[in-house]
Amino acid sequence: MLPCCAVRTCHVLVLVLCLSAAEDFDWTKNDRGSFYYGTFPAGFSWGAGSSAYQTEGAWDQDGKGLSIWDVFSHRKGKILQNDTGDSSCQGYYKIKEDISLMKELKLDHYRFSISWPRIMPTGIKSDHVNEKGIKYYDELIDNLLENKITPIATLYHWDLPQVLQEKYGGWQNISMVNYFNEFANLCFERFGNRVKYWITLNNPWSVAVEGYETGEHAPGLKLRGTGAYRAAHHMIKAHAKVWHTYDTKWRGKQKGLVGISLSGDWGEPVDISNQKDIEAAERYVQFYIGWFATPIFHGDYPQVMKDFIGRKSAQQGLGTSRLPTFSSQEKSYVKGTCDFLGIGHFTTRYITQKNYQSGHGSSSYFTDRDLAELVDPRWPDPGSEWLYSVPWGFRRLLNFAQYRNPMIYVTENGVSEKIMCTELCDDWRIQYYKDYTNEMLKAIKDGVNVRGYTAWSLLDKFEWDEGYSERFGLYYVDFRNKNKPRYPKASVQYYKRIISSNGFPNQREVENWKRKATETCSSSNQLLAADPLTSHMEMVTEVVVPTVCTLCILLSAVFLMFLLRRHN
Ligand code: NOJ
């Protein structure tokens, strides 16, 4: 295995952990003996996911308008190695090929997103609807259904039309609520006869915090202390409006469901005997998924957010809280607008109480929470710097997400590896999927109503500000080759077995799976190693052969003319 794939010990840890305390909590603690053999409820849906900007490519083709990610990624210095999603996996041209990969996995569903500027180039319906963009999604949906794969469509996976950013300031502006609703309505109208699962927004936390607070993501604004709260407020209203539109206009005939996908880490108190740490960990999760889930299920922001942000705003001498408020009418409009809850989850943090003084200009979403995040250096950390494998945190988060016992679909869960890692024998990913899905099974036994699971992601793809340096795919994509060929990693074989057994039938069988999966991956590795040769052969067939043929034809013609002249 290459060094980059080795399980690295953590280098981010800043404080010393109270591990003695951590050993005490046994409720969902992961230890070797705690693997649970059993199967998922009948009808449980297994899937894999992607998003438009991360995989489609074809950024300026067939009438597509610009999104904020097209513009952001073209600005120098915003993305690692100045990568862009311009061509990405070329998924736009590979519907059939990618569906055959899904069939190989025996997926029940596929989660993808619809690029708003691909079907409404400026984001505004009255400007223009791009039929070529609609045709692409029509084909994708039809092909999925022909292959008995249920489409789960996300309406917003971060690619806001650039025109809406330039004209109105994007999610800082309340007008997004109506524009997004018009876009969603068009999607219901054109695709809703076939799509029955809709996700309004993907991970609005990231849009708000990374797009408008830290500026690491498009549109790259750094409106510390206010930007994220404002963006989130408008997104919550936009989500609610779209749910109401579906409920009143389309649900009767289309009989589908509309949910939202919220991402969140689990936060575990560093010292479980310390009340301050317990409260800090609770705040961590409330400021993550609670920020969105509490208004959507209960009508208002979590009390702890109102208290902390309100108090800190007052200390800064502000007349009102930086956290916007919902009127009582808005509260009842927003409350209950979720037919299912999508959960995206990757990792966990230990949390301890830490006070931040609020002064002029120094406040931010992060200091508002009064906490510090820590990690255990023994947690496996194979890829993204932030992603530690902590399976038991998943079970705890699922148990936490019991807002009126919603139907839950896990919309994202997976692990990455670093770019140089051309290793297809991804046994650490196998371990991650095995342990995380097992914790999900335990959560179901706890009584959590989880109905489906989406492995993130089907393919390696553009990983936002990290460019192509982090690979989340079950399938390896060779981005150096313009055809972007896909190769199965060993985890494909493993995930396929979880799917066909609908869980983990018994120890003997499950122990064999890993061996079998890693047996086949060495031959795939050879394929990948042969790739430069394949690209060379493509060059030969696409460039050299036609050129030589044309020259031969020309020379023969000249020679023939010469002979004819001599003959005359
Ligand atoms: C959540 C985002 O929704 C997704 O697009 C991204 O690939 C994963 N996090 C991993 O970073």
Coordinates of C-alpha atoms and ligand atoms in Angstrom, one line a residue:
M1 CA 0.0 0.0 0.0
L2 CA 1.3 3.5 -0.8
P3 CA 2.3 5.6 2.2
C4 CA -0.5 8.1 1.5
C5 CA -3.0 5.4 2.2
A6 CA -1.6 4.3 5.4
V7 CA -3.7 5.1 8.4
R8 CA -2.0 8.2 9.7
T9 CA -1.9 9.3 13.2
C10 CA -3.4 12.7 13.9
H11 CA -1.2 15.8 13.6
V12 CA -4.0 18.3 14.3
L13 CA -4.6 17.5 17.9
V14 CA -4.0 20.6 20.0
L15 CA -5.0 19.5 23.5
V16 CA -4.6 16.4 25.5
L17 CA -7.7 14.3 25.7
C18 CA -9.2 13.0 28.8
L19 CA -9.3 9.5 27.5
S20 CA -9.9 8.0 30.8
A21 CA -13.3 9.7 30.8
A22 CA -13.9 8.6 27.2
E23 CA -13.5 5.0 28.2
D24 CA -16.5 5.3 30.6
F25 CA -19.2 5.7 28.0
D26 CA -20.1 2.4 26.8
W27 CA -23.6 3.0 25.4
T28 CA -22.5 3.2 21.8
K29 CA -18.8 2.7 22.2
N30 CA -17.1 1.0 19.3
D31 CA -14.9 -1.9 20.3
R32 CA -14.0 -5.1 18.4
G33 CA -16.5 -7.2 20.2
S34 CA -19.4 -4.9 19.4
F35 CA -20.0 -5.8 15.8
Y36 CA -23.7 -6.5 15.3
Y37 CA -24.6 -9.4 12.9
G38 CA -28.0 -8.9 11.5
T39 CA -29.9 -7.6 8.5
F40 CA -31.7 -4.4 7.6
P41 CA -35.5 -4.1 7.4
A42 CA -37.0 -5.4 4.2
G43 CA -37.2 -2.7 1.6
F44 CA -34.2 -0.8 2.9
S45 CA -32.8 1.2 0.0
W46 CA -29.1 1.1 -0.8
G47 CA -27.6 3.8 -3.0
A48 CA -24.7 5.9 -4.0
G49 CA -24.5 9.6 -4.7
S50 CA -23.0 12.5 -6.7
S51 CA -23.6 16.1 -7.4
A52 CA -23.8 18.1 -10.6
Y53 CA -20.8 20.4 -10.3
Q54 CA -18.6 17.7 -8.8
T55 CA -19.2 15.2 -11.7
E56 CA -20.9 16.5 -14.8
G57 CA -18.2 18.6 -16.4
A58 CA -19.6 20.2 -19.7
W59 CA -19.5 23.5 -17.7
D60 CA -20.2 25.7 -20.8
Q61 CA -22.0 23.2 -23.1
D62 CA -25.4 23.1 -24.7
G63 CA -26.6 26.5 -23.3
K64 CA -25.7 26.0 -19.7
G65 CA -25.3 29.3 -17.7
L66 CA -22.5 30.0 -15.3
S67 CA -22.7 29.0 -11.7
I68 CA -20.9 30.6 -8.7
W69 CA -18.6 27.5 -8.7
D70 CA -17.6 28.0 -12.3
V71 CA -16.6 31.5 -11.5
F72 CA -15.0 30.8 -8.2
S73 CA -13.0 27.9 -9.4
H74 CA -11.6 30.0 -12.3
R75 CA -10.3 32.6 -9.9
K76 CA -6.6 31.9 -9.3
G77 CA -5.7 30.6 -5.8
K78 CA -9.2 29.6 -4.7
I79 CA -8.9 25.9 -5.4
L80 CA -6.0 23.6 -4.6
Q81 CA -3.8 23.5 -7.7
N82 CA -6.3 25.8 -9.4
D83 CA -8.4 22.8 -10.4
T84 CA -11.8 23.4 -11.8
G85 CA -15.0 21.3 -12.5
D86 CA -14.9 22.2 -16.2
S87 CA -14.7 18.6 -17.3
S88 CA -14.5 16.7 -14.1
C89 CA -15.8 13.1 -14.7
Q90 CA -17.5 14.1 -17.9
G91 CA -20.6 12.6 -16.4
Y92 CA -22.7 14.7 -18.7
Y93 CA -21.6 12.4 -21.6
K94 CA -21.6 9.2 -19.7
I95 CA -25.1 8.4 -18.5
K96 CA -25.2 4.9 -19.8
E97 CA -21.7 4.0 -18.6
D98 CA -22.3 5.3 -15.1
I99 CA -25.6 3.5 -14.9
S100 CA -23.8 0.3 -15.7
L101 CA -21.6 0.9 -12.7
M102 CA -24.6 1.4 -10.5
K103 CA -26.0 -1.9 -11.9
E104 CA -22.8 -3.7 -11.1
L105 CA -23.3 -2.5 -7.5
K106 CA -27.0 -3.5 -7.6
L107 CA -28.0 -0.1 -6.3
D108 CA -31.6 0.6 -5.3
H109 CA -31.3 4.3 -5.7
Y110 CA -29.0 6.9 -7.1
R111 CA -28.7 10.4 -5.7
F112 CA -27.8 13.2 -8.1
S113 CA -28.3 16.9 -8.2
I114 CA -29.9 19.1 -10.9
S115 CA -27.7 22.1 -12.0
W116 CA -29.9 25.1 -11.7
P117 CA -28.0 27.1 -14.4
R118 CA -28.0 24.1 -16.7
I119 CA -31.7 24.4 -17.0
M120 CA -32.2 28.1 -16.2
P121 CA -29.0 29.8 -17.4
T122 CA -29.5 33.0 -15.5
G123 CA -31.5 31.4 -12.6
I124 CA -34.6 33.3 -13.7
K125 CA -37.3 31.4 -15.4
S126 CA -38.7 34.4 -17.4
D127 CA -35.3 34.9 -18.9
H128 CA -34.9 31.5 -20.5
V129 CA -35.4 27.8 -19.9
N130 CA -32.7 25.6 -21.5
E131 CA -34.4 22.6 -23.2
K132 CA -31.1 20.9 -23.8
G133 CA -30.4 20.9 -20.1
I134 CA -33.8 19.5 -19.4
K135 CA -33.2 16.8 -22.0
Y136 CA -30.0 15.7 -20.2
Y137 CA -31.9 15.1 -16.9
D138 CA -34.8 13.5 -18.7
E139 CA -32.4 11.0 -20.2
L140 CA -30.7 10.4 -16.9
I141 CA -34.0 9.8 -15.0
D142 CA -35.4 7.6 -17.8
N143 CA -32.3 5.5 -17.9
L144 CA -32.3 5.1 -14.2
L145 CA -35.9 4.0 -14.1
E146 CA -35.4 1.6 -17.0
N147 CA -32.7 -0.1 -14.9
K148 CA -34.9 -0.1 -11.8
I149 CA -32.9 2.4 -9.9
T150 CA -34.9 5.0 -8.0
P151 CA -33.8 8.6 -8.7
I152 CA -33.3 10.9 -5.7
A153 CA -32.9 14.4 -7.0
T154 CA -31.3 17.3 -5.1
L155 CA -32.4 20.7 -6.3
Y156 CA -29.5 22.7 -4.8
H157 CA -26.1 21.2 -4.4
W158 CA -24.3 24.6 -4.2
D159 CA -24.2 25.7 -7.9
L160 CA -26.2 28.9 -7.7
P161 CA -26.5 30.7 -11.0
Q162 CA -23.8 33.4 -11.1
V163 CA -26.3 36.1 -12.3
L164 CA -28.3 35.7 -9.1
Q165 CA -25.1 36.2 -7.1
E166 CA -24.0 39.3 -9.1
K167 CA -27.4 40.9 -9.2
Y168 CA -28.7 40.2 -5.7
G169 CA -25.8 38.9 -3.5
G170 CA -27.0 35.3 -3.7
W171 CA -28.3 33.8 -0.4
Q172 CA -27.7 37.1 1.4
N173 CA -30.8 38.3 -0.4
I174 CA -34.4 37.3 0.4
S175 CA -35.3 37.3 -3.3
M176 CA -33.6 33.9 -3.6
V177 CA -36.6 32.4 -1.9
N178 CA -38.8 33.1 -4.9
Y179 CA -36.2 32.4 -7.5
F180 CA -35.4 29.0 -6.0
N181 CA -39.1 28.3 -5.7
E182 CA -39.6 29.0 -9.5
F183 CA -36.7 26.7 -10.3
A184 CA -38.0 23.9 -8.0
N185 CA -41.5 24.3 -9.5
L186 CA -40.1 23.8 -13.0
C187 CA -38.3 20.7 -11.9
F188 CA -41.5 19.3 -10.3
E189 CA -43.4 20.1 -13.5
R190 CA -40.9 18.5 -15.9
F191 CA -39.5 15.6 -13.9
G192 CA -42.0 15.1 -11.1
N193 CA -44.0 12.4 -13.0
R194 CA -40.9 10.2 -12.6
V195 CA -38.9 11.6 -9.6
K196 CA -40.6 10.8 -6.3
Y197 CA -37.9 11.8 -3.8
W198 CA -36.8 15.4 -3.8
I199 CA -34.1 17.0 -1.6
T200 CA -34.4 20.8 -1.6
L201 CA -31.0 21.8 -0.3
N202 CA -27.9 19.9 0.3
N203 CA -25.9 20.7 3.4
P204 CA -27.0 24.3 3.9
W205 CA -24.5 24.5 6.8
S206 CA -21.7 24.4 4.4
V207 CA -23.2 26.9 2.0
A208 CA -23.8 29.3 4.9
V209 CA -20.5 28.9 6.8
E210 CA -18.0 28.2 4.0
G211 CA -19.7 30.3 1.4
Y212 CA -20.6 33.4 3.4
E213 CA -18.5 33.3 6.6
T214 CA -15.1 31.8 5.9
G215 CA -15.1 32.3 2.1
E216 CA -13.4 29.0 1.4
H217 CA -16.3 28.0 -0.9
A218 CA -18.2 29.9 -3.6
P219 CA -19.2 32.7 -3.6
G220 CA -16.2 33.3 -1.3
L221 CA -17.6 36.0 1.0
K222 CA -16.2 36.6 4.4
L223 CA -19.1 38.2 6.3
R224 CA -18.0 37.1 9.7
G225 CA -20.6 36.9 12.4
T226 CA -23.6 37.8 10.2
G227 CA -23.2 36.3 6.7
A228 CA -23.8 32.6 7.6
Y229 CA -26.8 33.4 9.8
R230 CA -28.4 35.5 7.1
A231 CA -27.8 33.0 4.3
A232 CA -29.2 30.2 6.5
H233 CA -32.3 32.2 7.3
H234 CA -33.1 32.6 3.6
M235 CA -32.3 29.0 2.8
I236 CA -34.7 27.8 5.5
K237 CA -37.4 30.0 4.1
A238 CA -36.6 28.8 0.6
H239 CA -36.8 25.2 1.6
A240 CA -40.2 25.8 3.3
K241 CA -41.6 27.6 0.3
V242 CA -40.6 24.8 -2.0
W243 CA -42.1 22.2 0.3
H244 CA -45.4 24.1 0.3
T245 CA -45.3 24.5 -3.4
Y246 CA -45.0 20.7 -3.8
D247 CA -47.6 20.1 -1.1
T248 CA -50.3 22.3 -2.6
K249 CA -49.6 22.0 -6.3
W250 CA -47.9 18.6 -7.1
R251 CA -48.3 16.1 -4.3
G252 CA -51.8 15.2 -5.2
K253 CA -50.9 13.9 -8.7
Q254 CA -47.2 13.1 -8.2
K255 CA -47.4 11.4 -4.8
G256 CA -43.7 12.1 -4.0
L257 CA -41.8 13.3 -0.9
V258 CA -39.8 16.4 -0.3
G259 CA -37.0 16.5 2.3
I260 CA -33.8 18.3 3.0
S261 CA -30.2 17.0 3.4
L262 CA -28.4 18.2 6.6
S263 CA -24.8 17.4 7.2
G264 CA -23.3 17.3 10.6
D265 CA -20.5 15.8 12.6
W266 CA -21.2 14.2 16.0
G267 CA -19.9 16.1 19.0
E268 CA -18.9 14.0 22.1
P269 CA -18.0 15.7 25.4
V270 CA -14.3 15.3 26.2
D271 CA -15.1 14.7 29.8
I272 CA -18.5 13.2 30.3
S273 CA -18.5 14.0 34.0
N274 CA -18.1 17.7 33.3
Q275 CA -21.5 19.5 32.8
K276 CA -19.8 22.3 30.9
D277 CA -18.3 19.8 28.3
I278 CA -21.7 18.1 28.0
E279 CA -23.4 21.4 27.3
A280 CA -20.6 22.4 24.8
A281 CA -21.0 19.1 22.9
E282 CA -24.8 19.6 22.7
R283 CA -24.2 23.2 21.4
Y284 CA -21.8 21.8 18.8
V285 CA -24.5 19.6 17.3
Q286 CA -27.2 22.3 17.7
F287 CA -25.1 24.8 15.8
Y288 CA -24.7 22.1 13.1
I289 CA -27.8 20.3 12.2
G290 CA -30.0 21.8 14.9
W291 CA -29.7 25.2 13.3
F292 CA -31.7 23.9 10.3
A293 CA -33.6 20.9 11.7
T294 CA -35.1 22.7 14.7
P295 CA -36.9 25.4 12.7
I296 CA -38.0 22.8 10.1
F297 CA -39.4 20.4 12.7
H298 CA -40.3 22.8 15.6
G299 CA -40.7 26.2 14.0
D300 CA -37.7 28.1 15.5
Y301 CA -34.0 28.1 16.0
P302 CA -32.6 26.1 18.9
Q303 CA -32.9 28.0 22.2
V304 CA -29.2 27.7 22.8
M305 CA -28.4 29.5 19.5
K306 CA -30.8 32.3 20.3
D307 CA -29.2 32.6 23.8
F308 CA -25.6 32.5 22.8
I309 CA -25.7 34.7 19.7
G310 CA -28.2 37.1 21.4
R311 CA -25.9 37.5 24.4
K312 CA -22.8 38.0 22.3
S313 CA -24.5 40.5 20.1
A314 CA -25.6 42.5 23.1
Q315 CA -22.0 42.4 24.5
Q316 CA -20.9 43.8 21.2
G317 CA -23.3 46.7 21.7
L318 CA -25.6 45.6 18.9
G319 CA -29.3 46.5 19.3
T320 CA -30.5 43.2 17.9
S321 CA -29.2 39.7 17.7
R322 CA -27.0 38.7 14.7
L323 CA -29.2 35.6 14.5
P324 CA -32.3 36.7 12.5
T325 CA -35.8 36.0 13.9
F326 CA -38.9 34.3 12.5
S327 CA -42.2 36.1 12.9
S328 CA -44.9 33.9 14.4
Q329 CA -46.5 33.5 10.9
E330 CA -43.1 32.4 9.5
K331 CA -42.7 30.0 12.4
S332 CA -45.8 28.1 11.5
Y333 CA -45.1 28.3 7.8
V334 CA -41.6 26.7 8.3
K335 CA -42.7 24.1 10.9
G336 CA -43.4 20.6 9.6
T337 CA -42.0 21.2 6.1
C338 CA -40.2 17.9 5.8
D339 CA -41.4 14.5 4.5
F340 CA -38.1 12.9 5.3
L341 CA -34.8 14.0 6.8
G342 CA -31.6 13.5 4.8
I343 CA -28.5 13.1 7.0
G344 CA -25.0 13.5 5.6
H345 CA -22.4 12.4 8.1
F346 CA -18.7 11.7 7.9
T347 CA -16.9 12.2 11.2
T348 CA -16.9 13.1 14.9
R349 CA -15.1 15.5 17.2
Y350 CA -14.5 15.6 21.0
I351 CA -15.8 18.9 22.4
T352 CA -14.8 20.9 25.4
Q353 CA -16.1 24.3 26.7
K354 CA -14.0 27.3 25.7
N355 CA -14.9 30.9 26.2
Y356 CA -14.4 33.5 23.6
Q357 CA -14.6 37.2 24.5
S358 CA -16.9 39.0 22.1
G359 CA -15.5 42.4 21.0
H360 CA -16.1 44.6 18.0
G361 CA -15.5 42.8 14.7
S362 CA -14.1 39.7 16.4
S363 CA -17.3 37.6 16.5
S364 CA -18.0 34.8 14.2
Y365 CA -20.1 31.7 13.9
F366 CA -17.2 29.8 15.5
T367 CA -16.6 32.0 18.5
D368 CA -20.4 32.3 19.1
R369 CA -20.4 28.6 20.1
D370 CA -17.8 28.9 23.0
L371 CA -16.2 25.5 22.4
A372 CA -13.1 23.8 21.2
E373 CA -12.9 20.8 18.9
L374 CA -10.5 17.9 19.5
V375 CA -9.7 14.6 17.9
D376 CA -8.2 11.4 19.2
P377 CA -4.8 10.7 17.6
R378 CA -5.7 7.1 17.4
W379 CA -8.6 7.6 15.1
P380 CA -7.9 6.5 11.5
D381 CA -7.5 9.4 9.1
P382 CA -6.8 8.1 5.7
G383 CA -7.7 11.0 3.5
S384 CA -9.2 14.5 4.0
E385 CA -7.6 16.2 6.9
W386 CA -10.9 16.7 8.7
L387 CA -12.2 13.2 8.2
Y388 CA -11.5 10.7 11.1
S389 CA -13.2 7.4 11.1
V390 CA -15.3 7.2 14.3
P391 CA -18.2 4.8 13.5
W392 CA -19.9 5.0 16.9
G393 CA -20.5 8.8 16.4
F394 CA -22.8 7.9 13.5
R395 CA -25.1 5.9 15.7
R396 CA -25.2 8.7 18.3
L397 CA -26.0 11.3 15.6
L398 CA -28.8 9.2 14.2
N399 CA -30.2 8.8 17.7
F400 CA -29.9 12.6 18.2
A401 CA -31.8 13.4 15.0
Q402 CA -35.1 12.2 16.5
Y403 CA -37.1 15.3 15.6
R404 CA -40.6 14.0 15.7
N405 CA -39.3 10.5 14.7
P406 CA -38.8 11.4 11.0
M407 CA -38.2 9.0 8.2
I408 CA -34.4 9.3 7.7
Y409 CA -32.4 8.7 4.6
V410 CA -28.7 8.8 4.9
T411 CA -27.8 11.0 2.0
E412 CA -24.0 11.0 2.3
N413 CA -21.5 8.8 4.1
G414 CA -18.0 7.8 3.0
V415 CA -14.3 8.4 3.2
S416 CA -11.6 9.8 1.0
E417 CA -8.0 9.1 0.1
K418 CA -5.3 11.4 -1.1
I419 CA -4.6 12.2 -4.7
M420 CA -1.4 10.2 -5.3
C421 CA -3.1 7.2 -4.0
T422 CA -3.7 5.2 -7.1
E423 CA -4.4 2.2 -4.8
L424 CA -7.5 0.3 -5.8
C425 CA -7.2 -2.1 -2.9
D426 CA -8.9 0.4 -0.5
D427 CA -9.2 -1.8 2.6
W428 CA -9.5 1.2 4.9
R429 CA -12.6 2.3 2.9
I430 CA -14.0 -1.2 3.2
Q431 CA -13.5 -1.0 7.0
Y432 CA -15.1 2.5 7.1
Y433 CA -18.2 1.3 5.2
K434 CA -18.5 -1.9 7.2
D435 CA -18.3 -0.2 10.6
Y436 CA -20.4 2.9 9.7
T437 CA -23.2 0.8 8.1
N438 CA -23.1 -1.5 11.1
E439 CA -23.5 1.5 13.5
M440 CA -26.5 2.5 11.3
L441 CA -27.9 -1.0 11.8
K442 CA -27.6 -0.6 15.6
A443 CA -29.3 2.8 15.3
I444 CA -32.2 1.1 13.6
K445 CA -32.3 -1.5 16.4
D446 CA -32.4 1.5 18.8
G447 CA -35.6 2.5 17.1
V448 CA -34.3 5.2 14.6
N449 CA -36.4 5.1 11.5
V450 CA -33.6 4.9 8.8
R451 CA -35.0 3.9 5.4
G452 CA -32.0 4.2 3.1
Y453 CA -28.3 4.7 2.9
T454 CA -26.3 6.6 0.2
A455 CA -22.6 5.8 -0.1
W456 CA -20.7 9.0 -0.9
S457 CA -19.7 8.9 -3.6
L458 CA -20.1 6.7 -6.7
L459 CA -17.1 8.2 -8.4
D460 CA -14.0 10.2 -7.5
K461 CA -14.8 13.8 -8.4
F462 CA -14.1 17.5 -7.9
E463 CA -13.9 17.9 -4.1
W464 CA -14.7 21.7 -3.9
D465 CA -11.8 23.8 -2.6
E466 CA -9.6 20.6 -2.4
G467 CA -9.9 20.1 -6.2
Y468 CA -9.2 16.6 -7.2
S469 CA -6.8 15.9 -4.3
E470 CA -9.4 14.0 -2.3
R471 CA -11.0 10.9 -3.7
F472 CA -14.3 9.7 -2.2
G473 CA -15.3 7.3 -5.0
L474 CA -16.2 3.7 -5.0
Y475 CA -14.9 3.9 -8.5
Y476 CA -11.5 5.5 -9.3
V477 CA -11.5 8.1 -12.0
D478 CA -8.3 8.7 -14.0
F479 CA -8.5 12.5 -14.4
R480 CA -5.3 12.6 -16.4
N481 CA -7.0 10.8 -19.3
K482 CA -9.4 13.0 -21.2
N483 CA -11.9 10.1 -21.4
K484 CA -12.0 9.9 -17.6
P485 CA -12.1 6.1 -17.4
R486 CA -13.5 4.6 -14.2
Y487 CA -12.0 1.6 -12.4
P488 CA -13.6 -0.3 -9.5
K489 CA -11.9 -0.1 -6.1
A490 CA -12.1 -3.1 -3.9
S491 CA -14.9 -1.4 -1.9
V492 CA -17.2 -1.9 -4.9
Q493 CA -17.1 -5.6 -4.3
Y494 CA -17.6 -5.2 -0.5
Y495 CA -20.4 -2.7 -0.7
K496 CA -22.1 -4.9 -3.3
R497 CA -22.1 -7.8 -0.8
I498 CA -23.6 -5.6 2.0
I499 CA -26.3 -4.7 -0.5
S500 CA -27.1 -8.2 -1.7
S501 CA -27.2 -9.6 1.8
N502 CA -29.1 -6.5 3.0
G503 CA -26.7 -6.3 6.0
F504 CA -24.3 -8.6 7.7
P505 CA -25.8 -12.1 7.9
N506 CA -23.2 -14.0 10.0
Q507 CA -19.6 -13.8 11.0
R508 CA -18.2 -16.5 8.8
E509 CA -19.7 -15.0 5.6
V510 CA -18.8 -11.4 6.4
E511 CA -15.2 -12.3 7.2
N512 CA -14.9 -13.8 3.7
W513 CA -16.1 -10.7 2.0
K514 CA -13.0 -8.6 2.6
R515 CA -10.7 -11.3 1.4
K516 CA -12.8 -11.8 -1.7
A517 CA -13.0 -8.1 -2.4
T518 CA -9.3 -7.5 -2.1
E519 CA -8.5 -10.5 -4.2
T520 CA -10.1 -8.9 -7.3
C521 CA -8.6 -5.5 -6.8
S522 CA -5.0 -6.5 -7.6
S523 CA -6.0 -7.2 -11.2
S524 CA -7.8 -3.8 -11.4
N525 CA -4.6 -2.2 -10.1
Q526 CA -2.8 -3.6 -13.1
L527 CA -5.4 -2.1 -15.4
L528 CA -4.8 1.3 -13.9
A529 CA -1.0 0.9 -14.0
A530 CA -1.5 0.1 -17.7
D531 CA -3.4 3.4 -18.2
P532 CA -0.6 5.5 -19.6
L533 CA -0.3 2.7 -22.3
T534 CA -4.0 2.9 -22.9
S535 CA -3.9 6.7 -23.3
H536 CA -1.0 6.2 -25.7
M537 CA -3.0 3.7 -27.7
E538 CA -5.9 6.1 -27.8
M539 CA -3.5 8.7 -29.3
V540 CA -2.4 6.2 -31.8
T541 CA -6.0 5.3 -32.9
E542 CA -7.4 8.8 -32.7
V543 CA -4.5 10.9 -34.2
V544 CA -1.8 8.8 -35.8
V545 CA -3.9 6.3 -37.7
P546 CA -6.3 8.9 -39.3
T547 CA -3.3 11.1 -40.2
V548 CA -1.4 8.3 -41.8
C549 CA -4.5 7.1 -43.7
T550 CA -5.2 10.5 -45.1
L551 CA -1.6 10.9 -46.2
C552 CA -1.7 7.5 -47.9
I553 CA -4.9 8.4 -49.7
L554 CA -3.4 11.8 -50.9
L555 CA -0.2 10.1 -52.0
S556 CA -2.1 7.4 -53.9
A557 CA -4.2 10.1 -55.6
V558 CA -1.0 12.0 -56.7
F559 CA 0.6 8.8 -57.8
L560 CA -2.5 7.8 -59.8
M561 CA -2.7 11.3 -61.5
F562 CA 1.0 10.9 -62.4
L563 CA 0.5 7.5 -64.0
L564 CA -2.6 8.8 -65.9
R565 CA -0.7 11.8 -67.3
R566 CA 2.2 9.5 -68.4
H567 CA -0.3 7.2 -70.0
N568 CA -1.9 10.0 -72.0
Ligands
NOJ1 C1 -20.5 17.2 1.8 C2 -20.8 17.7 0.4 O1 -22.2 17.8 0.3 C3 -20.2 16.9 -0.7 O2 -20.4 17.5 -1.9 C4 -18.8 16.6 -0.4 O3 -18.2 15.8 -1.5 C5 -18.7 15.9 0.9 N1 -19.2 16.7 2.0 C6 -17.2 15.5 1.3 O4 -16.5 16.6 1.5

